[in-house]
Coordinates of C-alpha atoms and ligand atoms in Angstrom, one line a residue:
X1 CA -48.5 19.6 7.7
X2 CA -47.4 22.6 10.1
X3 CA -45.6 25.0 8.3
X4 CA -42.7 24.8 10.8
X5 CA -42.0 21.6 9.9
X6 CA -38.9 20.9 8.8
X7 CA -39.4 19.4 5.0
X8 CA -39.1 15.9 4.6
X9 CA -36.6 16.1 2.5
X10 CA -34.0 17.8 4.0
X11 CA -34.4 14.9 6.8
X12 CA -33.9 12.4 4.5
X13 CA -30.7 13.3 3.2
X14 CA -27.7 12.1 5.0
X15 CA -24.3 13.8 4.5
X16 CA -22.4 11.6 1.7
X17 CA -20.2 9.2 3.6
X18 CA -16.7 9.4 2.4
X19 CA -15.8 6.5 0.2
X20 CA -12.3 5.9 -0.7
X21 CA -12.5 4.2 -3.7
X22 CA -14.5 7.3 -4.9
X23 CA -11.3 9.3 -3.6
X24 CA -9.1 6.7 -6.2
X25 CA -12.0 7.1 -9.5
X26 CA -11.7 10.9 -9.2
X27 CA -7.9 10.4 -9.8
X28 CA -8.9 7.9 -12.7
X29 CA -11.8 9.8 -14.3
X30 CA -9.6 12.9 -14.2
X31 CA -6.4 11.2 -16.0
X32 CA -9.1 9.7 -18.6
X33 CA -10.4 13.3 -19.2
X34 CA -7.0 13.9 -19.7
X35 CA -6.5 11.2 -22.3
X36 CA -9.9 11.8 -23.8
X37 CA -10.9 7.9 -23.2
X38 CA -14.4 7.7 -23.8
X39 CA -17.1 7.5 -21.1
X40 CA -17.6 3.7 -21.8
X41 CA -14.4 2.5 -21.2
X42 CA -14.4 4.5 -18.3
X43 CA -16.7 3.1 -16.7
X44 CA -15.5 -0.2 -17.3
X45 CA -12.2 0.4 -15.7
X46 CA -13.3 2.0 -12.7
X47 CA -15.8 -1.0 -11.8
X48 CA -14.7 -3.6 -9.5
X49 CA -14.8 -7.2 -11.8
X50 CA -15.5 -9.6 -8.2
X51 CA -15.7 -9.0 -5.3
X52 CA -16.0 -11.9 -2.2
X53 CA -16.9 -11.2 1.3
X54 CA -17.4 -13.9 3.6
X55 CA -18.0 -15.1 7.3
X56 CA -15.2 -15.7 9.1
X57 CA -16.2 -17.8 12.7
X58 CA -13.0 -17.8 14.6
X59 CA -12.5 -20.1 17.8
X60 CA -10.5 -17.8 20.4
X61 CA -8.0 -19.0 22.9
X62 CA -10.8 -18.8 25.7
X63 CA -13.3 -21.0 24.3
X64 CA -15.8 -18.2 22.7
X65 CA -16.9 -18.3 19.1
X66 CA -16.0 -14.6 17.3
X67 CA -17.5 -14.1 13.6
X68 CA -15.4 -12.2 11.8
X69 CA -15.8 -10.8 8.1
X70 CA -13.4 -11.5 5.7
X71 CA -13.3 -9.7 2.1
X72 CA -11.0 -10.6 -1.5
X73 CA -12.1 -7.4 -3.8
X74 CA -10.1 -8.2 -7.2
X75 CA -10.7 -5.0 -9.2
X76 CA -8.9 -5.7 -12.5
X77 CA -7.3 -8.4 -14.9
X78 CA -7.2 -6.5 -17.8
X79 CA -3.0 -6.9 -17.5
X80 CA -3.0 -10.2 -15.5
X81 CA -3.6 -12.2 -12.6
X82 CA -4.5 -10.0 -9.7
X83 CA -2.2 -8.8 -7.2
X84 CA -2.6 -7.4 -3.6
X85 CA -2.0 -7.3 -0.1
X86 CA -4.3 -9.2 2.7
X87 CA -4.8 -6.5 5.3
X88 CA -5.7 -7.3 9.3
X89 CA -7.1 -4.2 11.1
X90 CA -10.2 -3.2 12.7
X91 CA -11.2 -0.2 10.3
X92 CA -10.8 -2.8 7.3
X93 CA -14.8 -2.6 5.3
X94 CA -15.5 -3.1 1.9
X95 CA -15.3 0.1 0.5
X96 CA -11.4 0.4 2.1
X97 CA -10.8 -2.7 0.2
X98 CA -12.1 -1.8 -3.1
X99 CA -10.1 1.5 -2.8
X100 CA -7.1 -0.4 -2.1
X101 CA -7.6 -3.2 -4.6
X102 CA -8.2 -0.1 -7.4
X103 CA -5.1 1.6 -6.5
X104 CA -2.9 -2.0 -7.0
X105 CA -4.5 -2.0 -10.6
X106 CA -3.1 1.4 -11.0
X107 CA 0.4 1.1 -9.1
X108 CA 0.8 -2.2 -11.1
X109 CA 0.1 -0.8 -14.6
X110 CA 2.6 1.9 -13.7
X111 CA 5.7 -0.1 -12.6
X112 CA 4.6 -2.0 -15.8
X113 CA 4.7 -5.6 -14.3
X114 CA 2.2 -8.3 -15.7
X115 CA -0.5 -8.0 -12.8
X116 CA -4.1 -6.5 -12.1
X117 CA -5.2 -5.4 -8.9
X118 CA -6.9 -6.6 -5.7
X119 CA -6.9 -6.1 -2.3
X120 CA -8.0 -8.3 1.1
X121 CA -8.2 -8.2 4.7
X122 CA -10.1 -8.9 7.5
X123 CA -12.2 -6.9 10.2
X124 CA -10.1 -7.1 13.2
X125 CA -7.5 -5.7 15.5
X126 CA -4.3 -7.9 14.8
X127 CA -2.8 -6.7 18.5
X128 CA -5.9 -8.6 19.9
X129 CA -4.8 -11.8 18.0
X130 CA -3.1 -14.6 19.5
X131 CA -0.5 -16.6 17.5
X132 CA -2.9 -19.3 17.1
X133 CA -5.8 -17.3 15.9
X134 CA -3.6 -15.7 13.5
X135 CA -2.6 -18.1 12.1
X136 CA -6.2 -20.1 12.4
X137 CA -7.6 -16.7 10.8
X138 CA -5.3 -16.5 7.7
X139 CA -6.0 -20.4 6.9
X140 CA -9.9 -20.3 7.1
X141 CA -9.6 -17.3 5.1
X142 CA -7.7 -19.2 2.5
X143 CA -10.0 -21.8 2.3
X144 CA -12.9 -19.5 1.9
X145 CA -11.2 -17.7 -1.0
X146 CA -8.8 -20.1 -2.5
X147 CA -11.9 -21.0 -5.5
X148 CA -10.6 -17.1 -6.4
X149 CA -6.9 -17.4 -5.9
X150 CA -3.7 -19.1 -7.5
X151 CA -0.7 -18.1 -9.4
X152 CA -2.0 -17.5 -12.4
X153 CA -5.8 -15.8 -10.7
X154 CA -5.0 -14.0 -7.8
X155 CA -1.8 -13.8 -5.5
X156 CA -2.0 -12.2 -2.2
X157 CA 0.7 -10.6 0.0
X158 CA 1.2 -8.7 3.4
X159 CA -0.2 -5.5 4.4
X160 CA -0.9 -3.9 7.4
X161 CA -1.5 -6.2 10.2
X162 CA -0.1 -9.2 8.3
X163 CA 3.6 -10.4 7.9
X164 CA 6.1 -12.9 6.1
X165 CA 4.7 -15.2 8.9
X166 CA 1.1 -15.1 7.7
X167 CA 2.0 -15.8 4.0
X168 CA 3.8 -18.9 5.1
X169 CA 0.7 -20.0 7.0
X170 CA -1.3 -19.1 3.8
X171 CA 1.0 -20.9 1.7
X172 CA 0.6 -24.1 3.8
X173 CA -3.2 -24.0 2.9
X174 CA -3.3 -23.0 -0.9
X175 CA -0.5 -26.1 -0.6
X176 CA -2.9 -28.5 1.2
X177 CA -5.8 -28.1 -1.0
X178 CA -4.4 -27.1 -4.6
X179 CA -1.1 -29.1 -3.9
X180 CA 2.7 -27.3 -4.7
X181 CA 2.5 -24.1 -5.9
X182 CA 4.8 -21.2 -3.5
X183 CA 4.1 -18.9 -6.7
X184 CA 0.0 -18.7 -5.2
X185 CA 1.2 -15.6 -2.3
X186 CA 4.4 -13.4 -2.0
X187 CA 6.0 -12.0 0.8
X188 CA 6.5 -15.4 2.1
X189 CA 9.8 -15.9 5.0
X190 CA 13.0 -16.6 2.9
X191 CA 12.9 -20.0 4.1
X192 CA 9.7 -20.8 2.5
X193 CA 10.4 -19.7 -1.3
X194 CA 10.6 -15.9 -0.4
X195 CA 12.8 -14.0 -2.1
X196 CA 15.8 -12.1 -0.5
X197 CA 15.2 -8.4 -0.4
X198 CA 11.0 -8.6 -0.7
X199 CA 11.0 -7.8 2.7
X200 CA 12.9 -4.5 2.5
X201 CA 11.2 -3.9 -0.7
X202 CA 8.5 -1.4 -0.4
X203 CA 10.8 1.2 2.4
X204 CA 13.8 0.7 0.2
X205 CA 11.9 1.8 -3.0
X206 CA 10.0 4.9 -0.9
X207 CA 13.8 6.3 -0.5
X208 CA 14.6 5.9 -3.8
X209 CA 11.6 7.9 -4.9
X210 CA 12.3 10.3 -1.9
X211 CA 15.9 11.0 -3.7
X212 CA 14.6 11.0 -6.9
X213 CA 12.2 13.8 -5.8
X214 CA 14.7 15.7 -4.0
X215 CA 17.0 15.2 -7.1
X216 CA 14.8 16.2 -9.3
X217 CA 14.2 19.9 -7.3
X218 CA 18.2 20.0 -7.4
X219 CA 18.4 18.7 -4.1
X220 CA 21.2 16.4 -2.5
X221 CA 19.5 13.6 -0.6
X222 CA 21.9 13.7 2.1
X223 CA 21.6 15.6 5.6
X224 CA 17.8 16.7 4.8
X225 CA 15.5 15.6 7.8
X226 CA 12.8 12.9 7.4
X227 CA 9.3 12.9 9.6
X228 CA 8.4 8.8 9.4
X229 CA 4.7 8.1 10.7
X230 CA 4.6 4.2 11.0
X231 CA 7.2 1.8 12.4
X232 CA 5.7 -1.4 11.0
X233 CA 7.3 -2.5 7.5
X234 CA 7.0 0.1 5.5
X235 CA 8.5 2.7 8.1
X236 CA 11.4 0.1 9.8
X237 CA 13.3 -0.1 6.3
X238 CA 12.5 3.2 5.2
X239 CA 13.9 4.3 8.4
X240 CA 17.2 1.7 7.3
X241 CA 17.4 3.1 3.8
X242 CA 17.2 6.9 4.7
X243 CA 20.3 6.4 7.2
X244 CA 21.6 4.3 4.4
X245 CA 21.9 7.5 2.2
X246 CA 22.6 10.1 4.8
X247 CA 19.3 11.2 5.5
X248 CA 18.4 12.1 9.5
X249 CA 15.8 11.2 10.6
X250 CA 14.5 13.5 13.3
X251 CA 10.9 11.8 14.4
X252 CA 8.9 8.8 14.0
X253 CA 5.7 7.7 15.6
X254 CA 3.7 4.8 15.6
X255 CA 0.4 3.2 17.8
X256 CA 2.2 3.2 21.3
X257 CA 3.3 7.3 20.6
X258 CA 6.5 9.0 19.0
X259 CA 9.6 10.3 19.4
X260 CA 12.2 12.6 18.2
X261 CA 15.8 12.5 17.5
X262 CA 17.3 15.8 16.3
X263 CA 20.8 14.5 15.5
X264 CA 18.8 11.0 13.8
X265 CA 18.0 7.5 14.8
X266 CA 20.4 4.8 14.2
X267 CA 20.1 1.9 11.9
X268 CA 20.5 0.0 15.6
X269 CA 16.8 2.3 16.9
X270 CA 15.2 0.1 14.5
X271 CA 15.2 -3.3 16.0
X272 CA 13.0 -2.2 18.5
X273 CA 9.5 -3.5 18.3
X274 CA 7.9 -0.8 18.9
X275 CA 8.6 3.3 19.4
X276 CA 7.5 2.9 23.3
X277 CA 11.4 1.0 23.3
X278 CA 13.0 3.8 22.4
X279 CA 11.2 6.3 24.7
X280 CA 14.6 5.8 27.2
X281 CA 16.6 6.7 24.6
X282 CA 14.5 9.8 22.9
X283 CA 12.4 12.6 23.8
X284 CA 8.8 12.0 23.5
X285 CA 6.4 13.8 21.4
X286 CA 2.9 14.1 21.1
X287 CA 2.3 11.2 17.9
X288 CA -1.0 13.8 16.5
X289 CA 1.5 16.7 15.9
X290 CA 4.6 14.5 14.1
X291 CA 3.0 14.9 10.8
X292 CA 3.1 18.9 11.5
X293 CA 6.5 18.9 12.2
X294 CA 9.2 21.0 10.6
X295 CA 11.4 19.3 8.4
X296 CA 12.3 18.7 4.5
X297 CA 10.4 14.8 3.6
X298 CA 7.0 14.2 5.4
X299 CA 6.8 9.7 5.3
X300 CA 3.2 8.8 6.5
X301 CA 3.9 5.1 6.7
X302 CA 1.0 4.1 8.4
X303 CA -2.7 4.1 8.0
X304 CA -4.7 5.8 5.0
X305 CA -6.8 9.3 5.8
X306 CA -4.3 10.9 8.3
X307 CA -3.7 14.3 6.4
X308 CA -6.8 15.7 5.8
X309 CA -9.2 18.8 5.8
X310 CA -8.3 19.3 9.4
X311 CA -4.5 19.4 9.5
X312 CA -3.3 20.1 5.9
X313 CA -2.9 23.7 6.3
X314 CA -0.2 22.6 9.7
X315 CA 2.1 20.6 7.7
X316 CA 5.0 22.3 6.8
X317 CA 7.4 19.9 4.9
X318 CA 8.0 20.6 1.3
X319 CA 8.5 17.2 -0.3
X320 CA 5.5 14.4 1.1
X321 CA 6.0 10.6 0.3
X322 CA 3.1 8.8 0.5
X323 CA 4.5 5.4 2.0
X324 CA 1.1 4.3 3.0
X325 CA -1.8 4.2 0.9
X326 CA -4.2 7.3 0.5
X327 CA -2.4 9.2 3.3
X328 CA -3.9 12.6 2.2
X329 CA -7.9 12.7 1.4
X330 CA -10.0 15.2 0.9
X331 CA -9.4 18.6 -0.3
X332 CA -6.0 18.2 1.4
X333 CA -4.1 17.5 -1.6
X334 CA -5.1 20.3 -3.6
X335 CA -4.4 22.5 -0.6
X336 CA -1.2 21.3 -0.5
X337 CA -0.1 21.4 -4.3
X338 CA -1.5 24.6 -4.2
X339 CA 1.1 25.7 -1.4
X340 CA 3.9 24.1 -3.6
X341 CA 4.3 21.0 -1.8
X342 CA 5.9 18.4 -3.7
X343 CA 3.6 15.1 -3.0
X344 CA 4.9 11.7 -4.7
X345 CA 1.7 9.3 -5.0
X346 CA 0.9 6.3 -2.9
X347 CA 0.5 4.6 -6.1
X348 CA 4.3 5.7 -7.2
X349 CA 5.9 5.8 -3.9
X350 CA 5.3 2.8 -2.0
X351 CA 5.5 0.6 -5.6
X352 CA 8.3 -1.0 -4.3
X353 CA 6.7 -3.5 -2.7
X354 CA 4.6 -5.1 -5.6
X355 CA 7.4 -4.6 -8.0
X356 CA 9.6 -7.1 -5.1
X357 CA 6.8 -9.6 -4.9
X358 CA 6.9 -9.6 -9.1
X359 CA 10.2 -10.6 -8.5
X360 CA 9.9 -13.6 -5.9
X361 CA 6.9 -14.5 -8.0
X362 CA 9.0 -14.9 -11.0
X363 CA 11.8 -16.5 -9.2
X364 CA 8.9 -19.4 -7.5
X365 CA 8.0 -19.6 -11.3
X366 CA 11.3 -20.4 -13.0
X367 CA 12.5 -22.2 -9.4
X368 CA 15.6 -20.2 -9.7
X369 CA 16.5 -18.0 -6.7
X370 CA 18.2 -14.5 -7.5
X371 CA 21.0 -12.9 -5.3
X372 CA 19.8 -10.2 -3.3
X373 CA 22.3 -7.8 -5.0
X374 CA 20.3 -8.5 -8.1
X375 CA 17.0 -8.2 -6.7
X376 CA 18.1 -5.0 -5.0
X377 CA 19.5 -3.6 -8.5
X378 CA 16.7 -4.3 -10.8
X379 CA 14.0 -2.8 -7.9
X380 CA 16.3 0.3 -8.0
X381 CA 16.4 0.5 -11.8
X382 CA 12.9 0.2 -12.2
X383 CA 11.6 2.3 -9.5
X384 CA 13.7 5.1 -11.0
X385 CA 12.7 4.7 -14.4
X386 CA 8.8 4.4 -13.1
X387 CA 9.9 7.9 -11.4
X388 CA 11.4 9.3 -14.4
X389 CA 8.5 8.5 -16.4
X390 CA 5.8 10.1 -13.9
X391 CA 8.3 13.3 -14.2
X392 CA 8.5 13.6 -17.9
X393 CA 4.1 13.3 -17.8
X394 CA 3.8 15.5 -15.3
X395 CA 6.0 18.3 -17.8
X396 CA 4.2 17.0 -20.7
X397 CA 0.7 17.7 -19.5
X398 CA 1.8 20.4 -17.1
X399 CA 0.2 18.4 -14.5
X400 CA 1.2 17.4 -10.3
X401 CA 2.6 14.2 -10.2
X402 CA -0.2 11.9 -9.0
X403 CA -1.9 13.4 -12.2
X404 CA 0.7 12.2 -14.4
X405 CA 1.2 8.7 -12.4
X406 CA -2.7 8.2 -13.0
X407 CA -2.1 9.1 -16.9
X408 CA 0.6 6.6 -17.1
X409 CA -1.3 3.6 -15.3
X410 CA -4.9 4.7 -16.8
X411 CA -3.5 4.7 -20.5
X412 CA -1.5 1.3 -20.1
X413 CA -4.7 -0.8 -18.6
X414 CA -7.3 1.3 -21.0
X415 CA -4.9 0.0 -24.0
X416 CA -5.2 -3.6 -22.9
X417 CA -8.3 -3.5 -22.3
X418 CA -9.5 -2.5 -25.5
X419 CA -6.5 -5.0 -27.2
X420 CA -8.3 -7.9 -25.1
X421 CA -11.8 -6.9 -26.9
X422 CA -13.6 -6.8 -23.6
X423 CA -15.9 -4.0 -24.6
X424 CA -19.2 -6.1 -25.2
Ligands
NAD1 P1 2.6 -2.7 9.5 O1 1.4 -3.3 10.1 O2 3.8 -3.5 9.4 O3 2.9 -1.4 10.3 C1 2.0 -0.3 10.5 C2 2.5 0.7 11.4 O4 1.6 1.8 11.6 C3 2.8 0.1 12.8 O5 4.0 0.6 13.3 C4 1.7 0.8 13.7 O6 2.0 0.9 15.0 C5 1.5 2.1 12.9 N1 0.3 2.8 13.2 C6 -1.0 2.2 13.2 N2 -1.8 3.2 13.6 C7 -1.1 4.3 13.8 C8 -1.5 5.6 14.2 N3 -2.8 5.9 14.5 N4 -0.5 6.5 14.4 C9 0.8 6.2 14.1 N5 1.2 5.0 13.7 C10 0.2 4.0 13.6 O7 2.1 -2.2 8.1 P2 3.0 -1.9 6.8 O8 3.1 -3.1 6.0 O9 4.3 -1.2 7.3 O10 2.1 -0.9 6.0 C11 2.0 0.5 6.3 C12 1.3 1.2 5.1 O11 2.1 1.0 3.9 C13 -0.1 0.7 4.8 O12 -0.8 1.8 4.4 C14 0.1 -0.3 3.7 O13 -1.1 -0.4 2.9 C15 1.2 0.4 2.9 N6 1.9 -0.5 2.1 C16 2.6 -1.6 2.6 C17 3.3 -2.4 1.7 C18 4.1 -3.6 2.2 O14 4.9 -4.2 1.4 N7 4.0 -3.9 3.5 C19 3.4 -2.2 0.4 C20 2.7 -1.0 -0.1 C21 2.0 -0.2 0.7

């Protein structure tokens, strides 16, 4: 061999792709350190129990054939049947969805309602989607996984890409092969057993959590200006619910670009479809420099990974709510903690939603519809108790607050795991 050569080895090592889920177990193995749970256990908490991926060959509207893949990760029973949203995007892979499936074990545990975890989705850009392959997508999927799911196995419910309109569809199926059962997926349109108020759910609770925050720095939640990245879901009622408590919000951005409105949007911006609509009414912005905007709450209510190594020393807001999920990777959030920003977790903040489709799934259940005043009251209760709790760990073990969230969740699913005797 010449002695210029460069040694095989160093060839043969790639750099270590980032993996998401490995982002969530750092958050687990450190709350475990934390609770001294022993290696063992560890190990069997972090690991994914099934996981199903699956062709998906999907007839498009001009005659062509696409194969699509198609994934149900269900990451952990140890509290009950699994739980989690079906995502449609084109960055969807396997280890997105075991990341995602983890953290609905964790967010679950820590809202303390009777679910595990799991996450789905398919490989594909939903804007590219027709109505009929949408909805010809979501039922093959269904019958490819419905062997895994059920109301008492695995329930799914929307996520990025997917809507009330999708769960129907998926209802339909579970319905034509397992027979009557609207308790199999959440999320569903009111007037197919959904539940009043699931749809406004997750933003709703993100505000509450944003007050809580801001109450718990001695702040008033009204007149402080709020940064929304996202106008899907998530961001739309977030957007509703800030106005709702006096909050201005002076920017928001989604795929088609951004805008900014320094005396606020109205509750009325928000029936647009999409930002583009209000460009007539707004100044535009460029959508890459919303998140480093100045103002007092940061919402990234879109896509996972967009505060990272790159831009986290160019945000400037003091309180972050993670609306979507892993917004901030990397060394981003101890860059940021370490500057004193306040940063409620994904697995805290955007709760909301899972703790509203615990409550339609109860209400399919007992067949016994709830008022929306009701649903609304109980989802505000419980998220700020859920907050309170996170608060009083993070004192206690002088810890941030994703810490503490991950001590709360971590310590509820290790105890019923070893109360189940799974250890074998
Ligand atoms: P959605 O599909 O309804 O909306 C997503 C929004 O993000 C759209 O407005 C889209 O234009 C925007 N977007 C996509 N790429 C973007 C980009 N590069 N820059 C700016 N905006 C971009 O999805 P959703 O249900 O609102 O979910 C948003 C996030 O919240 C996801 O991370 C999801 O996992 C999380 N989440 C959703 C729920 C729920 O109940 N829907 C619950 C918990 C967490």
């Amino acid at each position: 061999m010449s002695m210029t050569a460069t040694p095989p080895s160093v060839q043969a090592t790639p750099a270590p792709a980032h993996s998401a889920f490995e982002d969530v177990n750092r958050f687990v193995r450190r709350a475990s350190a934390m609770l001294e749970v022993a290696d063992d256990v560890v190990a069997a908490i972090v690991a994914c129990e099934r996981e199903v991926v699956v062709s998906l060959p999907l007839r498009r509207d001009d005659g062509r054939i696409d194969v699509l893949t198609g994934y149900r990760v269900q990451h952990s029973q140890a509290r009950g049947p699994r739980k989690g949203g079906i995502r449609f995007h084109q960055t969807v892979d396997l280890d997105d969805v075991r990341a995602l499936a983890s953290l609905m074990t964790w967010k679950t545990a820590l809202i303390d309602v009777p679910f595990g975890g799991a996450k789905g989705g398919v490989a594909v850009d939903p804007r590219q989607l027709s109505d009929r392959e949408h909805e010809e997508l979501i039922r093959r999927w269904t019958r490819t996984m419905v062997h895994v799911l059920g109301p008492h196995r695995d329930i799914p419910a929307p996520d990025m890409g997917t809507t009330a309109r999708t769960m129907g569809w998926l209802m339909d199926e579970f319905h034509r092969l397992e027979g009557f059962q609207p308790a199999c997926v959440t999320g569903k349109p009111i007037a197919l057993f959904g539940a009043p108020g699931r749809e406004e759910a997750t933003g709703r609770g993100v505000i509450q959590i944003a007050a809580a925050a801001l109450r718990a720095h001695h702040r008033d939640a009204a007149g402080v200006r709020v940064v929304v990245q996202g106008f899907g879901n998530v961001g739309k009622f977030a957007i509703v619910s800030a106005i709702e408590r006096g909050m201005k919000v002076i920017a928001v951005s989604d795929v088609t670009g951004a805008v900014v409105a320094p005396k606020g949007l109205t509750a009325e911006d928000v029936l647009a479809t999409s930002v583009s609509e209000l460009f007539g009414r707004y100044e535009q912005t460029d959508p890459a420099r919303i998140l480093e905007m100045e103002c007092d709450v940061l919402i990234p209510a879109a896509l996972g990974g967009v505060i990272n190594d790159e831009n986290a020393s160019r945000i400037v807001a003091p309180f972050i709510i993670e609306a979507a999920n892993q917004p901030i990777v990397g060394n981003a959030d101890q860059h940021l903690h370490a500057r004193g920003v306040t940063i409620v977790p994904d697995i805290l903040a955007n709760a909301g939603g899972v703790l509203g489709s615990y409550f339609e799934w109860t209400q399919n259940i007992q067949e016994f519809r709830w008022p929306i005043e009701r649903f609304r009251d109980e989802l505000d209760l419980r998220m700020a108790t859920a907050f309170n709790n996170v608060h009083e760990t993070s004192r206690r073990y002088s810890c941030n607050l994703r810490e503490a969230a991950f001590v709360v969740s971590v310590g509820r699913v290790v105890e019923s795991f070893l109360m189940r005797g799974q250890v074998i």
